[in-house]
Amino acid sequence: MKDIFIEIIESIKRNRLRTALTGFAVAWGIFILIVLLGSGNGLINSMTRSMGNINLNTMDVFGSYTSKPYDGLKSGREIVLEERDVDLLESELFSTVIDGVTPVITQSLNVSYGKKHSSVSLCGCYIDLKDMYKIKLCAGRFINETDLKESRKLIVIPSGLAERLFGIEDNFEKAIGLRVKSDIASFLVVGVYQSDGMSMAYEAYAPYSTIRSLFNKGKFVEFISFSYHGLEEEESEEFENSVRSVLNVSHRADPTDKGAIYISNNLSQNGQMEKARRYIKLFLWVVGFFTLLSGIVGVSNIMLITVKERTREFGIRKAIGARPWDVIKLIISESVAITAFFGYVGMVLGMIACRILDWKMGNSETEVLGMKFSIFVDPTVGLDVALEATLLLIVAGTVAGLVPALKAAKVRPIEALRAE
């Protein structure tokens, strides 16, 4: 083993520039692979964070437009949800599956505290919405039954709104008991919840009965949320279709018309997102592999040149008793050594680059249409990926040296001694 190592060092010393250029290609390939995988993980983690505040066993129902004619009515008719749809979902038809139902009505509103102003989307809802949307309170409480019965003018605001209006950053208890004013009424702040920087950044919650009476919403609702239990992904999709069918018939729409009632199935969407995550990882591995392949081809080429230059040496070795396997082992060992050394250099630099990416962009947020979100969340690679890349390097180095090694093993001593 020691002799092989010495021979590898001597061979590399004789071809320093050529080895360095080939090694650079290998290092660059593994560097790109690690950076791509780290960036992909950052993107996937960002997607996962955006789903973090969503209860998977929840569906949101929205009215839309019919896409099929039915019962003498033309297509393109608008379907508007009503409170009777809430009663339908709470009926015995779905009692074995559905746990809680809450209608939601919304109203855009400008609120102020002193000289500070901000716009919010005020959502009138029931108590169940807190668990459905996984609303995490920083201070105070959420809506209760008494608030609904007495139509109290109170509000639960996001932490971002508390920061903007009250200048509070950490101790959100200070916001409890304060009043925010609007053109219609003033609202007592009873709770502050942790906003996620995205859709929940500008949503405030108030009793459903209060919003309905203040803004004359009547019997119509924007959407209906409900939670359910005991269903896997495929079963939830079947249940989604059955709910849509019942609501469609209630509004004189074709039971099979998916355009009339739109249902956001969080469990199904999470499954689709999981597939997207797998496809992203696969795509990045493929791109990174082919980038690495260019470096491996370079290693194979340099080993072919080495074999040609050392044809006479290999002939002498075989003439004095060297077996073909000894020659193959020498060439493959040199190929693996070059690939592994420069591959590890590229891997380390790639992991450093991922750390720098995490430092620069991991905690930064981008604001689009008033919503803040992180593009990359922890864009790094783990130990398992490093081990997989190591295995890939070893296999690639072996394959790169295999063809030149077999060519060297076939060298006949007499022909080799005649070679110039």
CSV table of C-alpha atoms in Angstrom, one decimal, residues 59-65 67-68 79 81 85 88-89 94 98 226 236-265 268-269:
chain,number,residue,atom,x,y,z
A,59,MET,CA,-60.6,22.6,4.1
A,60,ASP,CA,-61.6,26.1,3.0
A,61,VAL,CA,-64.7,26.4,0.8
A,62,PHE,CA,-65.1,29.4,-1.6
A,63,GLY,CA,-67.9,30.3,-4.0
A,64,SER,CA,-66.9,30.6,-7.6
A,65,TYR,CA,-68.5,30.4,-11.1
A,67,SER,CA,-68.5,25.9,-15.6
A,68,LYS,CA,-71.4,23.6,-16.7
A,79,ILE,CA,-72.1,31.0,-6.6
A,81,LEU,CA,-71.9,31.1,-0.1
A,85,ASP,CA,-74.2,26.3,3.7
A,88,LEU,CA,-75.5,22.1,5.7
A,89,LEU,CA,-71.9,21.3,6.7
A,94,PHE,CA,-71.0,15.1,7.5
A,98,ILE,CA,-66.4,17.1,10.2
A,226,PHE,CA,-64.0,23.3,8.5
A,236,SER,CA,-59.8,13.5,1.8
A,237,GLU,CA,-60.0,14.1,-1.9
A,238,GLU,CA,-63.0,11.8,-2.2
A,239,PHE,CA,-64.6,13.6,0.8
A,240,GLU,CA,-63.8,17.0,-0.9
A,241,ASN,CA,-65.7,15.8,-4.0
A,242,SER,CA,-68.7,14.7,-1.9
A,243,VAL,CA,-68.8,18.1,0.0
A,244,ARG,CA,-68.6,20.0,-3.3
A,245,SER,CA,-71.4,17.8,-4.8
A,246,VAL,CA,-73.8,18.5,-1.9
A,247,LEU,CA,-73.1,22.3,-1.9
A,248,ASN,CA,-73.4,22.4,-5.7
A,249,VAL,CA,-76.9,20.8,-5.6
A,250,SER,CA,-77.8,23.3,-2.8
A,251,HIS,CA,-77.0,26.1,-5.3
A,252,ARG,CA,-78.6,24.5,-8.3
A,253,ALA,CA,-75.2,23.6,-9.9
A,254,ASP,CA,-74.1,20.4,-11.5
A,255,PRO,CA,-72.8,18.0,-8.7
A,256,THR,CA,-69.7,17.2,-10.7
A,257,ASP,CA,-68.9,20.9,-11.5
A,258,LYS,CA,-65.6,21.7,-9.9
A,259,GLY,CA,-65.7,25.2,-11.0
A,260,ALA,CA,-68.9,26.2,-9.1
A,261,ILE,CA,-67.4,25.6,-5.6
A,262,TYR,CA,-63.7,25.8,-5.0
A,263,ILE,CA,-62.3,23.8,-2.1
A,264,SER,CA,-58.8,24.3,-0.8
A,265,ASN,CA,-57.8,20.9,0.6
A,268,SER,CA,-54.0,17.3,-0.7
A,269,GLN,CA,-52.0,20.5,-1.3
